[in-house]
Each structure stands twice: as structure tokens, then as C-alpha cells.
Amino acid sequence: MVDLEEALEKIEAAMERDDLEDALHLARGAVRDFPDEPDAFLTYGEILTEAGELRAAREAHETATRLAPDDAVLWCALAWAEFMLLDFDAARRAATRANTLEATPHGWSLLGRLEERAGNMADADRCF
């Protein structure tokens, strides 16, 4: 049986070949084979995003945050998924959670975009 690291490397290789279909197949296998590994769901969510399957991507990112609720990277990925689905309140909650756990450039960038969207330019500048 393949370990998680090897599975993720195969997914990355498929993406480098621009083989989204194979990457999706491999990512589905990774979440099936490693149902308790947040990185499998993070990767699956990223591949689903590339495939334009945004609702499924959000579900994968939600699963990842349930598996590792103290991981800022996972919350940031969820925040961006929510943003892409235009659920700005959910995006703000997830990005705030991410930055509470560990301030990240991606989290601050998203919060800045949300503030900008709300017309709060001073707050947006602070975030950026």
C-alpha cells in the first residue's frame, strides 16, 4: 500500500503533467485510503478547485478543518473556498480563525479583500 506522502507526490506529478483527470482520480483515492489525514482532504480540495468543482472543494476543506481544527493553513484554504463561492461571511469567519491560530499572508490577503469589498478601505490597507 502507498503511504500518504507517496500518494500526494503522485497527485502533484499528475498536476505537473496537466493531467487533471488523473489528479482527481488519485486525490479521490487518497481521501478514501487516508480518511483521517487532513492533508489528503486539503489536496483533494485544491484539485477540485482546479476542476471548477467549488462546492465539493469546500466540503473537502471543511473535512480537513474538522480533522485538524488547529491548523491555520487548512482554515485559510477553507476561507478561500468560501470566498470563491461568494459566501463572504463564512470566508471572513474562516480567515479570522486562520489568522487567530497563526497569522498568514493568505489569511490577511483574504481579509483585506473582504474589507475592500465592504468599502472599508482603511481596514483593507491595514490587512494588506
JSON list of N, CA, C and O in Angstrom, two decimals, residues 33-90:
[
{"chain": "A", "resi": 33, "resn": "ASP", "atom": "N", "xyz": [-8.30, 6.23, 0.96]},
{"chain": "A", "resi": 33, "resn": "ASP", "atom": "CA", "xyz": [-7.28, 5.43, 1.64]},
{"chain": "A", "resi": 33, "resn": "ASP", "atom": "C", "xyz": [-6.80, 6.04, 2.95]},
{"chain": "A", "resi": 33, "resn": "ASP", "atom": "O", "xyz": [-6.30, 5.32, 3.82]},
{"chain": "A", "resi": 34, "resn": "PHE", "atom": "N", "xyz": [-6.92, 7.36, 3.07]},
{"chain": "A", "resi": 34, "resn": "PHE", "atom": "CA", "xyz": [-6.42, 8.07, 4.26]},
{"chain": "A", "resi": 34, "resn": "PHE", "atom": "C", "xyz": [-7.52, 8.99, 4.80]},
{"chain": "A", "resi": 34, "resn": "PHE", "atom": "O", "xyz": [-7.37, 10.22, 4.82]},
{"chain": "A", "resi": 35, "resn": "PRO", "atom": "N", "xyz": [-8.63, 8.41, 5.28]},
{"chain": "A", "resi": 35, "resn": "PRO", "atom": "CA", "xyz": [-9.78, 9.22, 5.70]},
{"chain": "A", "resi": 35, "resn": "PRO", "atom": "C", "xyz": [-9.55, 10.06, 6.95]},
{"chain": "A", "resi": 35, "resn": "PRO", "atom": "O", "xyz": [-10.37, 10.93, 7.25]},
{"chain": "A", "resi": 36, "resn": "ASP", "atom": "N", "xyz": [-8.44, 9.83, 7.65]},
{"chain": "A", "resi": 36, "resn": "ASP", "atom": "CA", "xyz": [-8.15, 10.60, 8.86]},
{"chain": "A", "resi": 36, "resn": "ASP", "atom": "C", "xyz": [-7.01, 11.58, 8.66]},
{"chain": "A", "resi": 36, "resn": "ASP", "atom": "O", "xyz": [-6.53, 12.16, 9.63]},
{"chain": "A", "resi": 37, "resn": "GLU", "atom": "N", "xyz": [-6.59, 11.79, 7.41]},
{"chain": "A", "resi": 37, "resn": "GLU", "atom": "CA", "xyz": [-5.46, 12.66, 7.12]},
{"chain": "A", "resi": 37, "resn": "GLU", "atom": "C", "xyz": [-5.92, 13.98, 6.51]},
{"chain": "A", "resi": 37, "resn": "GLU", "atom": "O", "xyz": [-6.38, 14.01, 5.36]},
{"chain": "A", "resi": 38, "resn": "PRO", "atom": "N", "xyz": [-5.79, 15.07, 7.25]},
{"chain": "A", "resi": 38, "resn": "PRO", "atom": "CA", "xyz": [-6.24, 16.37, 6.72]},
{"chain": "A", "resi": 38, "resn": "PRO", "atom": "C", "xyz": [-5.52, 16.77, 5.43]},
{"chain": "A", "resi": 38, "resn": "PRO", "atom": "O", "xyz": [-6.13, 17.40, 4.57]},
{"chain": "A", "resi": 39, "resn": "ASP", "atom": "N", "xyz": [-4.25, 16.40, 5.28]},
{"chain": "A", "resi": 39, "resn": "ASP", "atom": "CA", "xyz": [-3.53, 16.78, 4.06]},
{"chain": "A", "resi": 39, "resn": "ASP", "atom": "C", "xyz": [-4.12, 16.11, 2.81]},
{"chain": "A", "resi": 39, "resn": "ASP", "atom": "O", "xyz": [-4.07, 16.69, 1.72]},
{"chain": "A", "resi": 40, "resn": "ALA", "atom": "N", "xyz": [-4.69, 14.93, 2.96]},
{"chain": "A", "resi": 40, "resn": "ALA", "atom": "CA", "xyz": [-5.36, 14.28, 1.83]},
{"chain": "A", "resi": 40, "resn": "ALA", "atom": "C", "xyz": [-6.56, 15.12, 1.40]},
{"chain": "A", "resi": 40, "resn": "ALA", "atom": "O", "xyz": [-6.78, 15.34, 0.20]},
{"chain": "A", "resi": 41, "resn": "PHE", "atom": "N", "xyz": [-7.32, 15.61, 2.37]},
{"chain": "A", "resi": 41, "resn": "PHE", "atom": "CA", "xyz": [-8.50, 16.41, 2.06]},
{"chain": "A", "resi": 41, "resn": "PHE", "atom": "C", "xyz": [-8.12, 17.81, 1.56]},
{"chain": "A", "resi": 41, "resn": "PHE", "atom": "O", "xyz": [-8.80, 18.35, 0.68]},
{"chain": "A", "resi": 42, "resn": "LEU", "atom": "N", "xyz": [-7.05, 18.37, 2.09]},
{"chain": "A", "resi": 42, "resn": "LEU", "atom": "CA", "xyz": [-6.56, 19.66, 1.59]},
{"chain": "A", "resi": 42, "resn": "LEU", "atom": "C", "xyz": [-6.20, 19.54, 0.12]},
{"chain": "A", "resi": 42, "resn": "LEU", "atom": "O", "xyz": [-6.63, 20.35, -0.72]},
{"chain": "A", "resi": 43, "resn": "THR", "atom": "N", "xyz": [-5.44, 18.52, -0.22]},
{"chain": "A", "resi": 43, "resn": "THR", "atom": "CA", "xyz": [-5.03, 18.30, -1.60]},
{"chain": "A", "resi": 43, "resn": "THR", "atom": "C", "xyz": [-6.24, 18.03, -2.49]},
{"chain": "A", "resi": 43, "resn": "THR", "atom": "O", "xyz": [-6.35, 18.59, -3.59]},
{"chain": "A", "resi": 44, "resn": "TYR", "atom": "N", "xyz": [-7.14, 17.21, -2.02]},
{"chain": "A", "resi": 44, "resn": "TYR", "atom": "CA", "xyz": [-8.36, 16.93, -2.78]},
{"chain": "A", "resi": 44, "resn": "TYR", "atom": "C", "xyz": [-9.13, 18.22, -3.05]},
{"chain": "A", "resi": 44, "resn": "TYR", "atom": "O", "xyz": [-9.58, 18.47, -4.17]},
{"chain": "A", "resi": 45, "resn": "GLY", "atom": "N", "xyz": [-9.25, 19.06, -2.02]},
{"chain": "A", "resi": 45, "resn": "GLY", "atom": "CA", "xyz": [-9.94, 20.34, -2.19]},
{"chain": "A", "resi": 45, "resn": "GLY", "atom": "C", "xyz": [-9.25, 21.23, -3.22]},
{"chain": "A", "resi": 45, "resn": "GLY", "atom": "O", "xyz": [-9.91, 21.88, -4.03]},
{"chain": "A", "resi": 46, "resn": "GLU", "atom": "N", "xyz": [-7.94, 21.24, -3.21]},
{"chain": "A", "resi": 46, "resn": "GLU", "atom": "CA", "xyz": [-7.19, 22.04, -4.18]},
{"chain": "A", "resi": 46, "resn": "GLU", "atom": "C", "xyz": [-7.42, 21.54, -5.60]},
{"chain": "A", "resi": 46, "resn": "GLU", "atom": "O", "xyz": [-7.61, 22.33, -6.53]},
{"chain": "A", "resi": 47, "resn": "ILE", "atom": "N", "xyz": [-7.43, 20.22, -5.77]},
{"chain": "A", "resi": 47, "resn": "ILE", "atom": "CA", "xyz": [-7.65, 19.64, -7.10]},
{"chain": "A", "resi": 47, "resn": "ILE", "atom": "C", "xyz": [-9.08, 19.90, -7.56]},
{"chain": "A", "resi": 47, "resn": "ILE", "atom": "O", "xyz": [-9.32, 20.25, -8.72]},
{"chain": "A", "resi": 48, "resn": "LEU", "atom": "N", "xyz": [-10.03, 19.75, -6.65]},
{"chain": "A", "resi": 48, "resn": "LEU", "atom": "CA", "xyz": [-11.42, 20.05, -7.01]},
{"chain": "A", "resi": 48, "resn": "LEU", "atom": "C", "xyz": [-11.59, 21.51, -7.42]},
{"chain": "A", "resi": 48, "resn": "LEU", "atom": "O", "xyz": [-12.35, 21.81, -8.35]},
{"chain": "A", "resi": 49, "resn": "THR", "atom": "N", "xyz": [-10.89, 22.40, -6.75]},
{"chain": "A", "resi": 49, "resn": "THR", "atom": "CA", "xyz": [-10.94, 23.82, -7.13]},
{"chain": "A", "resi": 49, "resn": "THR", "atom": "C", "xyz": [-10.42, 24.00, -8.55]},
{"chain": "A", "resi": 49, "resn": "THR", "atom": "O", "xyz": [-11.04, 24.69, -9.36]},
{"chain": "A", "resi": 50, "resn": "GLU", "atom": "N", "xyz": [-9.31, 23.36, -8.85]},
{"chain": "A", "resi": 50, "resn": "GLU", "atom": "CA", "xyz": [-8.76, 23.43, -10.21]},
{"chain": "A", "resi": 50, "resn": "GLU", "atom": "C", "xyz": [-9.76, 22.90, -11.24]},
{"chain": "A", "resi": 50, "resn": "GLU", "atom": "O", "xyz": [-9.82, 23.40, -12.36]},
{"chain": "A", "resi": 51, "resn": "ALA", "atom": "N", "xyz": [-10.55, 21.92, -10.84]},
{"chain": "A", "resi": 51, "resn": "ALA", "atom": "CA", "xyz": [-11.53, 21.32, -11.74]},
{"chain": "A", "resi": 51, "resn": "ALA", "atom": "C", "xyz": [-12.82, 22.14, -11.80]},
{"chain": "A", "resi": 51, "resn": "ALA", "atom": "O", "xyz": [-13.73, 21.79, -12.55]},
{"chain": "A", "resi": 52, "resn": "GLY", "atom": "N", "xyz": [-12.90, 23.20, -11.01]},
{"chain": "A", "resi": 52, "resn": "GLY", "atom": "CA", "xyz": [-14.10, 24.03, -11.00]},
{"chain": "A", "resi": 52, "resn": "GLY", "atom": "C", "xyz": [-15.24, 23.48, -10.18]},
{"chain": "A", "resi": 52, "resn": "GLY", "atom": "O", "xyz": [-16.36, 23.97, -10.25]},
{"chain": "A", "resi": 53, "resn": "GLU", "atom": "N", "xyz": [-14.95, 22.47, -9.37]},
{"chain": "A", "resi": 53, "resn": "GLU", "atom": "CA", "xyz": [-15.97, 21.86, -8.51]},
{"chain": "A", "resi": 53, "resn": "GLU", "atom": "C", "xyz": [-15.90, 22.52, -7.13]},
{"chain": "A", "resi": 53, "resn": "GLU", "atom": "O", "xyz": [-15.43, 21.93, -6.15]},
{"chain": "A", "resi": 54, "resn": "LEU", "atom": "N", "xyz": [-16.37, 23.76, -7.06]},
{"chain": "A", "resi": 54, "resn": "LEU", "atom": "CA", "xyz": [-16.16, 24.59, -5.88]},
{"chain": "A", "resi": 54, "resn": "LEU", "atom": "C", "xyz": [-16.92, 24.11, -4.65]},
{"chain": "A", "resi": 54, "resn": "LEU", "atom": "O", "xyz": [-16.39, 24.16, -3.54]},
{"chain": "A", "resi": 55, "resn": "ARG", "atom": "N", "xyz": [-18.12, 23.64, -4.82]},
{"chain": "A", "resi": 55, "resn": "ARG", "atom": "CA", "xyz": [-18.87, 23.16, -3.64]},
{"chain": "A", "resi": 55, "resn": "ARG", "atom": "C", "xyz": [-18.22, 21.90, -3.06]},
{"chain": "A", "resi": 55, "resn": "ARG", "atom": "O", "xyz": [-18.10, 21.77, -1.84]},
{"chain": "A", "resi": 56, "resn": "ALA", "atom": "N", "xyz": [-17.80, 21.01, -3.91]},
{"chain": "A", "resi": 56, "resn": "ALA", "atom": "CA", "xyz": [-17.11, 19.81, -3.44]},
{"chain": "A", "resi": 56, "resn": "ALA", "atom": "C", "xyz": [-15.78, 20.18, -2.81]},
{"chain": "A", "resi": 56, "resn": "ALA", "atom": "O", "xyz": [-15.37, 19.58, -1.81]},
{"chain": "A", "resi": 57, "resn": "ALA", "atom": "N", "xyz": [-15.12, 21.19, -3.36]},
{"chain": "A", "resi": 57, "resn": "ALA", "atom": "CA", "xyz": [-13.85, 21.65, -2.77]},
{"chain": "A", "resi": 57, "resn": "ALA", "atom": "C", "xyz": [-14.08, 22.17, -1.36]},
{"chain": "A", "resi": 57, "resn": "ALA", "atom": "O", "xyz": [-13.32, 21.87, -0.44]},
{"chain": "A", "resi": 58, "resn": "ARG", "atom": "N", "xyz": [-15.14, 22.96, -1.19]},
{"chain": "A", "resi": 58, "resn": "ARG", "atom": "CA", "xyz": [-15.46, 23.47, 0.14]},
{"chain": "A", "resi": 58, "resn": "ARG", "atom": "C", "xyz": [-15.69, 22.31, 1.11]},
{"chain": "A", "resi": 58, "resn": "ARG", "atom": "O", "xyz": [-15.19, 22.33, 2.24]},
{"chain": "A", "resi": 59, "resn": "GLU", "atom": "N", "xyz": [-16.41, 21.29, 0.68]},
{"chain": "A", "resi": 59, "resn": "GLU", "atom": "CA", "xyz": [-16.67, 20.14, 1.55]},
{"chain": "A", "resi": 59, "resn": "GLU", "atom": "C", "xyz": [-15.36, 19.45, 1.94]},
{"chain": "A", "resi": 59, "resn": "GLU", "atom": "O", "xyz": [-15.19, 19.05, 3.10]},
{"chain": "A", "resi": 60, "resn": "ALA", "atom": "N", "xyz": [-14.44, 19.32, 1.00]},
{"chain": "A", "resi": 60, "resn": "ALA", "atom": "CA", "xyz": [-13.15, 18.69, 1.31]},
{"chain": "A", "resi": 60, "resn": "ALA", "atom": "C", "xyz": [-12.39, 19.54, 2.32]},
{"chain": "A", "resi": 60, "resn": "ALA", "atom": "O", "xyz": [-11.80, 19.00, 3.27]},
{"chain": "A", "resi": 61, "resn": "HIS", "atom": "N", "xyz": [-12.40, 20.86, 2.14]},
{"chain": "A", "resi": 61, "resn": "HIS", "atom": "CA", "xyz": [-11.70, 21.74, 3.08]},
{"chain": "A", "resi": 61, "resn": "HIS", "atom": "C", "xyz": [-12.38, 21.73, 4.46]},
{"chain": "A", "resi": 61, "resn": "HIS", "atom": "O", "xyz": [-11.69, 21.79, 5.48]},
{"chain": "A", "resi": 62, "resn": "GLU", "atom": "N", "xyz": [-13.70, 21.64, 4.48]},
{"chain": "A", "resi": 62, "resn": "GLU", "atom": "CA", "xyz": [-14.40, 21.53, 5.77]},
{"chain": "A", "resi": 62, "resn": "GLU", "atom": "C", "xyz": [-13.99, 20.26, 6.50]},
{"chain": "A", "resi": 62, "resn": "GLU", "atom": "O", "xyz": [-13.77, 20.28, 7.71]},
{"chain": "A", "resi": 63, "resn": "THR", "atom": "N", "xyz": [-13.87, 19.17, 5.77]},
{"chain": "A", "resi": 63, "resn": "THR", "atom": "CA", "xyz": [-13.45, 17.91, 6.38]},
{"chain": "A", "resi": 63, "resn": "THR", "atom": "C", "xyz": [-12.04, 18.05, 6.94]},
{"chain": "A", "resi": 63, "resn": "THR", "atom": "O", "xyz": [-11.76, 17.61, 8.06]},
{"chain": "A", "resi": 64, "resn": "ALA", "atom": "N", "xyz": [-11.16, 18.68, 6.18]},
{"chain": "A", "resi": 64, "resn": "ALA", "atom": "CA", "xyz": [-9.78, 18.88, 6.65]},
{"chain": "A", "resi": 64, "resn": "ALA", "atom": "C", "xyz": [-9.75, 19.67, 7.96]},
{"chain": "A", "resi": 64, "resn": "ALA", "atom": "O", "xyz": [-9.02, 19.30, 8.88]},
{"chain": "A", "resi": 65, "resn": "THR", "atom": "N", "xyz": [-10.57, 20.73, 8.06]},
{"chain": "A", "resi": 65, "resn": "THR", "atom": "CA", "xyz": [-10.56, 21.53, 9.29]},
{"chain": "A", "resi": 65, "resn": "THR", "atom": "C", "xyz": [-11.16, 20.76, 10.46]},
{"chain": "A", "resi": 65, "resn": "THR", "atom": "O", "xyz": [-10.77, 20.98, 11.60]},
{"chain": "A", "resi": 66, "resn": "ARG", "atom": "N", "xyz": [-12.11, 19.86, 10.18]},
{"chain": "A", "resi": 66, "resn": "ARG", "atom": "CA", "xyz": [-12.65, 19.02, 11.27]},
{"chain": "A", "resi": 66, "resn": "ARG", "atom": "C", "xyz": [-11.58, 18.06, 11.78]},
{"chain": "A", "resi": 66, "resn": "ARG", "atom": "O", "xyz": [-11.52, 17.77, 12.97]},
{"chain": "A", "resi": 67, "resn": "LEU", "atom": "N", "xyz": [-10.76, 17.57, 10.87]},
{"chain": "A", "resi": 67, "resn": "LEU", "atom": "CA", "xyz": [-9.71, 16.62, 11.26]},
{"chain": "A", "resi": 67, "resn": "LEU", "atom": "C", "xyz": [-8.56, 17.30, 12.00]},
{"chain": "A", "resi": 67, "resn": "LEU", "atom": "O", "xyz": [-7.92, 16.66, 12.85]},
{"chain": "A", "resi": 68, "resn": "ALA", "atom": "N", "xyz": [-8.29, 18.55, 11.68]},
{"chain": "A", "resi": 68, "resn": "ALA", "atom": "CA", "xyz": [-7.18, 19.28, 12.31]},
{"chain": "A", "resi": 68, "resn": "ALA", "atom": "C", "xyz": [-7.64, 20.72, 12.58]},
{"chain": "A", "resi": 68, "resn": "ALA", "atom": "O", "xyz": [-7.26, 21.65, 11.86]},
{"chain": "A", "resi": 69, "resn": "PRO", "atom": "N", "xyz": [-8.45, 20.91, 13.61]},
{"chain": "A", "resi": 69, "resn": "PRO", "atom": "CA", "xyz": [-9.06, 22.22, 13.85]},
{"chain": "A", "resi": 69, "resn": "PRO", "atom": "C", "xyz": [-8.09, 23.32, 14.27]},
{"chain": "A", "resi": 69, "resn": "PRO", "atom": "O", "xyz": [-8.48, 24.49, 14.30]},
{"chain": "A", "resi": 70, "resn": "ASP", "atom": "N", "xyz": [-6.87, 22.98, 14.56]},
{"chain": "A", "resi": 70, "resn": "ASP", "atom": "CA", "xyz": [-5.89, 23.98, 14.98]},
{"chain": "A", "resi": 70, "resn": "ASP", "atom": "C", "xyz": [-4.86, 24.28, 13.89]},
{"chain": "A", "resi": 70, "resn": "ASP", "atom": "O", "xyz": [-3.80, 24.84, 14.18]},
{"chain": "A", "resi": 71, "resn": "ASP", "atom": "N", "xyz": [-5.16, 23.95, 12.65]},
{"chain": "A", "resi": 71, "resn": "ASP", "atom": "CA", "xyz": [-4.23, 24.16, 11.55]},
{"chain": "A", "resi": 71, "resn": "ASP", "atom": "C", "xyz": [-4.66, 25.38, 10.74]},
{"chain": "A", "resi": 71, "resn": "ASP", "atom": "O", "xyz": [-5.67, 25.35, 10.03]},
{"chain": "A", "resi": 72, "resn": "ALA", "atom": "N", "xyz": [-3.88, 26.45, 10.84]},
{"chain": "A", "resi": 72, "resn": "ALA", "atom": "CA", "xyz": [-4.21, 27.71, 10.16]},
{"chain": "A", "resi": 72, "resn": "ALA", "atom": "C", "xyz": [-4.25, 27.55, 8.64]},
{"chain": "A", "resi": 72, "resn": "ALA", "atom": "O", "xyz": [-5.09, 28.17, 7.98]},
{"chain": "A", "resi": 73, "resn": "VAL", "atom": "N", "xyz": [-3.38, 26.75, 8.09]},
{"chain": "A", "resi": 73, "resn": "VAL", "atom": "CA", "xyz": [-3.35, 26.56, 6.63]},
{"chain": "A", "resi": 73, "resn": "VAL", "atom": "C", "xyz": [-4.68, 25.98, 6.14]},
{"chain": "A", "resi": 73, "resn": "VAL", "atom": "O", "xyz": [-5.22, 26.40, 5.11]},
{"chain": "A", "resi": 74, "resn": "LEU", "atom": "N", "xyz": [-5.21, 25.03, 6.87]},
{"chain": "A", "resi": 74, "resn": "LEU", "atom": "CA", "xyz": [-6.48, 24.41, 6.48]},
{"chain": "A", "resi": 74, "resn": "LEU", "atom": "C", "xyz": [-7.63, 25.40, 6.56]},
{"chain": "A", "resi": 74, "resn": "LEU", "atom": "O", "xyz": [-8.49, 25.44, 5.67]},
{"chain": "A", "resi": 75, "resn": "TRP", "atom": "N", "xyz": [-7.65, 26.22, 7.60]},
{"chain": "A", "resi": 75, "resn": "TRP", "atom": "CA", "xyz": [-8.70, 27.24, 7.74]},
{"chain": "A", "resi": 75, "resn": "TRP", "atom": "C", "xyz": [-8.58, 28.28, 6.64]},
{"chain": "A", "resi": 75, "resn": "TRP", "atom": "O", "xyz": [-9.60, 28.76, 6.12]},
{"chain": "A", "resi": 76, "resn": "CYS", "atom": "N", "xyz": [-7.37, 28.60, 6.26]},
{"chain": "A", "resi": 76, "resn": "CYS", "atom": "CA", "xyz": [-7.17, 29.57, 5.18]},
{"chain": "A", "resi": 76, "resn": "CYS", "atom": "C", "xyz": [-7.68, 28.99, 3.85]},
{"chain": "A", "resi": 76, "resn": "CYS", "atom": "O", "xyz": [-8.34, 29.69, 3.07]},
{"chain": "A", "resi": 77, "resn": "ALA", "atom": "N", "xyz": [-7.40, 27.73, 3.60]},
{"chain": "A", "resi": 77, "resn": "ALA", "atom": "CA", "xyz": [-7.90, 27.09, 2.38]},
{"chain": "A", "resi": 77, "resn": "ALA", "atom": "C", "xyz": [-9.43, 27.09, 2.37]},
{"chain": "A", "resi": 77, "resn": "ALA", "atom": "O", "xyz": [-10.05, 27.36, 1.33]},
{"chain": "A", "resi": 78, "resn": "LEU", "atom": "N", "xyz": [-10.04, 26.80, 3.51]},
{"chain": "A", "resi": 78, "resn": "LEU", "atom": "CA", "xyz": [-11.49, 26.85, 3.60]},
{"chain": "A", "resi": 78, "resn": "LEU", "atom": "C", "xyz": [-12.00, 28.26, 3.35]},
{"chain": "A", "resi": 78, "resn": "LEU", "atom": "O", "xyz": [-12.99, 28.47, 2.65]},
{"chain": "A", "resi": 79, "resn": "ALA", "atom": "N", "xyz": [-11.32, 29.24, 3.91]},
{"chain": "A", "resi": 79, "resn": "ALA", "atom": "CA", "xyz": [-11.74, 30.64, 3.73]},
{"chain": "A", "resi": 79, "resn": "ALA", "atom": "C", "xyz": [-11.76, 31.02, 2.25]},
{"chain": "A", "resi": 79, "resn": "ALA", "atom": "O", "xyz": [-12.72, 31.64, 1.77]},
{"chain": "A", "resi": 80, "resn": "TRP", "atom": "N", "xyz": [-10.72, 30.64, 1.52]},
{"chain": "A", "resi": 80, "resn": "TRP", "atom": "CA", "xyz": [-10.68, 30.94, 0.09]},
{"chain": "A", "resi": 80, "resn": "TRP", "atom": "C", "xyz": [-11.77, 30.19, -0.66]},
{"chain": "A", "resi": 80, "resn": "TRP", "atom": "O", "xyz": [-12.37, 30.73, -1.61]},
{"chain": "A", "resi": 81, "resn": "ALA", "atom": "N", "xyz": [-12.06, 28.96, -0.26]},
{"chain": "A", "resi": 81, "resn": "ALA", "atom": "CA", "xyz": [-13.14, 28.22, -0.90]},
{"chain": "A", "resi": 81, "resn": "ALA", "atom": "C", "xyz": [-14.47, 28.93, -0.69]},
{"chain": "A", "resi": 81, "resn": "ALA", "atom": "O", "xyz": [-15.27, 29.07, -1.63]},
{"chain": "A", "resi": 82, "resn": "GLU", "atom": "N", "xyz": [-14.70, 29.40, 0.51]},
{"chain": "A", "resi": 82, "resn": "GLU", "atom": "CA", "xyz": [-15.93, 30.14, 0.81]},
{"chain": "A", "resi": 82, "resn": "GLU", "atom": "C", "xyz": [-15.99, 31.43, -0.01]},
{"chain": "A", "resi": 82, "resn": "GLU", "atom": "O", "xyz": [-17.04, 31.80, -0.55]},
{"chain": "A", "resi": 83, "resn": "PHE", "atom": "N", "xyz": [-14.87, 32.11, -0.12]},
{"chain": "A", "resi": 83, "resn": "PHE", "atom": "CA", "xyz": [-14.80, 33.35, -0.89]},
{"chain": "A", "resi": 83, "resn": "PHE", "atom": "C", "xyz": [-15.16, 33.08, -2.36]},
{"chain": "A", "resi": 83, "resn": "PHE", "atom": "O", "xyz": [-15.94, 33.83, -2.96]},
{"chain": "A", "resi": 84, "resn": "MET", "atom": "N", "xyz": [-14.61, 32.02, -2.92]},
{"chain": "A", "resi": 84, "resn": "MET", "atom": "CA", "xyz": [-14.89, 31.70, -4.32]},
{"chain": "A", "resi": 84, "resn": "MET", "atom": "C", "xyz": [-16.36, 31.35, -4.54]},
{"chain": "A", "resi": 84, "resn": "MET", "atom": "O", "xyz": [-16.88, 31.52, -5.64]},
{"chain": "A", "resi": 85, "resn": "LEU", "atom": "N", "xyz": [-17.02, 30.87, -3.49]},
{"chain": "A", "resi": 85, "resn": "LEU", "atom": "CA", "xyz": [-18.45, 30.56, -3.57]},
{"chain": "A", "resi": 85, "resn": "LEU", "atom": "C", "xyz": [-19.31, 31.78, -3.19]},
{"chain": "A", "resi": 85, "resn": "LEU", "atom": "O", "xyz": [-20.53, 31.67, -3.09]},
{"chain": "A", "resi": 86, "resn": "LEU", "atom": "N", "xyz": [-18.65, 32.90, -2.97]},
{"chain": "A", "resi": 86, "resn": "LEU", "atom": "CA", "xyz": [-19.31, 34.17, -2.64]},
{"chain": "A", "resi": 86, "resn": "LEU", "atom": "C", "xyz": [-20.02, 34.15, -1.30]},
{"chain": "A", "resi": 86, "resn": "LEU", "atom": "O", "xyz": [-20.94, 34.94, -1.06]},
{"chain": "A", "resi": 87, "resn": "ASP", "atom": "N", "xyz": [-19.61, 33.28, -0.41]},
{"chain": "A", "resi": 87, "resn": "ASP", "atom": "CA", "xyz": [-20.14, 33.27, 0.95]},
{"chain": "A", "resi": 87, "resn": "ASP", "atom": "C", "xyz": [-19.15, 34.07, 1.80]},
{"chain": "A", "resi": 87, "resn": "ASP", "atom": "O", "xyz": [-18.27, 33.52, 2.47]},
{"chain": "A", "resi": 88, "resn": "PHE", "atom": "N", "xyz": [-19.30, 35.38, 1.73]},
{"chain": "A", "resi": 88, "resn": "PHE", "atom": "CA", "xyz": [-18.32, 36.28, 2.31]},
{"chain": "A", "resi": 88, "resn": "PHE", "atom": "C", "xyz": [-18.30, 36.24, 3.84]},
{"chain": "A", "resi": 88, "resn": "PHE", "atom": "O", "xyz": [-17.25, 36.39, 4.45]},
{"chain": "A", "resi": 89, "resn": "ASP", "atom": "N", "xyz": [-19.45, 36.01, 4.46]},
{"chain": "A", "resi": 89, "resn": "ASP", "atom": "CA", "xyz": [-19.47, 35.89, 5.92]},
{"chain": "A", "resi": 89, "resn": "ASP", "atom": "C", "xyz": [-18.70, 34.66, 6.37]},
{"chain": "A", "resi": 89, "resn": "ASP", "atom": "O", "xyz": [-17.90, 34.72, 7.31]},
{"chain": "A", "resi": 90, "resn": "ALA", "atom": "N", "xyz": [-18.94, 33.54, 5.70]},
{"chain": "A", "resi": 90, "resn": "ALA", "atom": "CA", "xyz": [-18.22, 32.31, 6.04]},
{"chain": "A", "resi": 90, "resn": "ALA", "atom": "C", "xyz": [-16.73, 32.47, 5.75]},
{"chain": "A", "resi": 90, "resn": "ALA", "atom": "O", "xyz": [-15.88, 31.99, 6.51]}
]
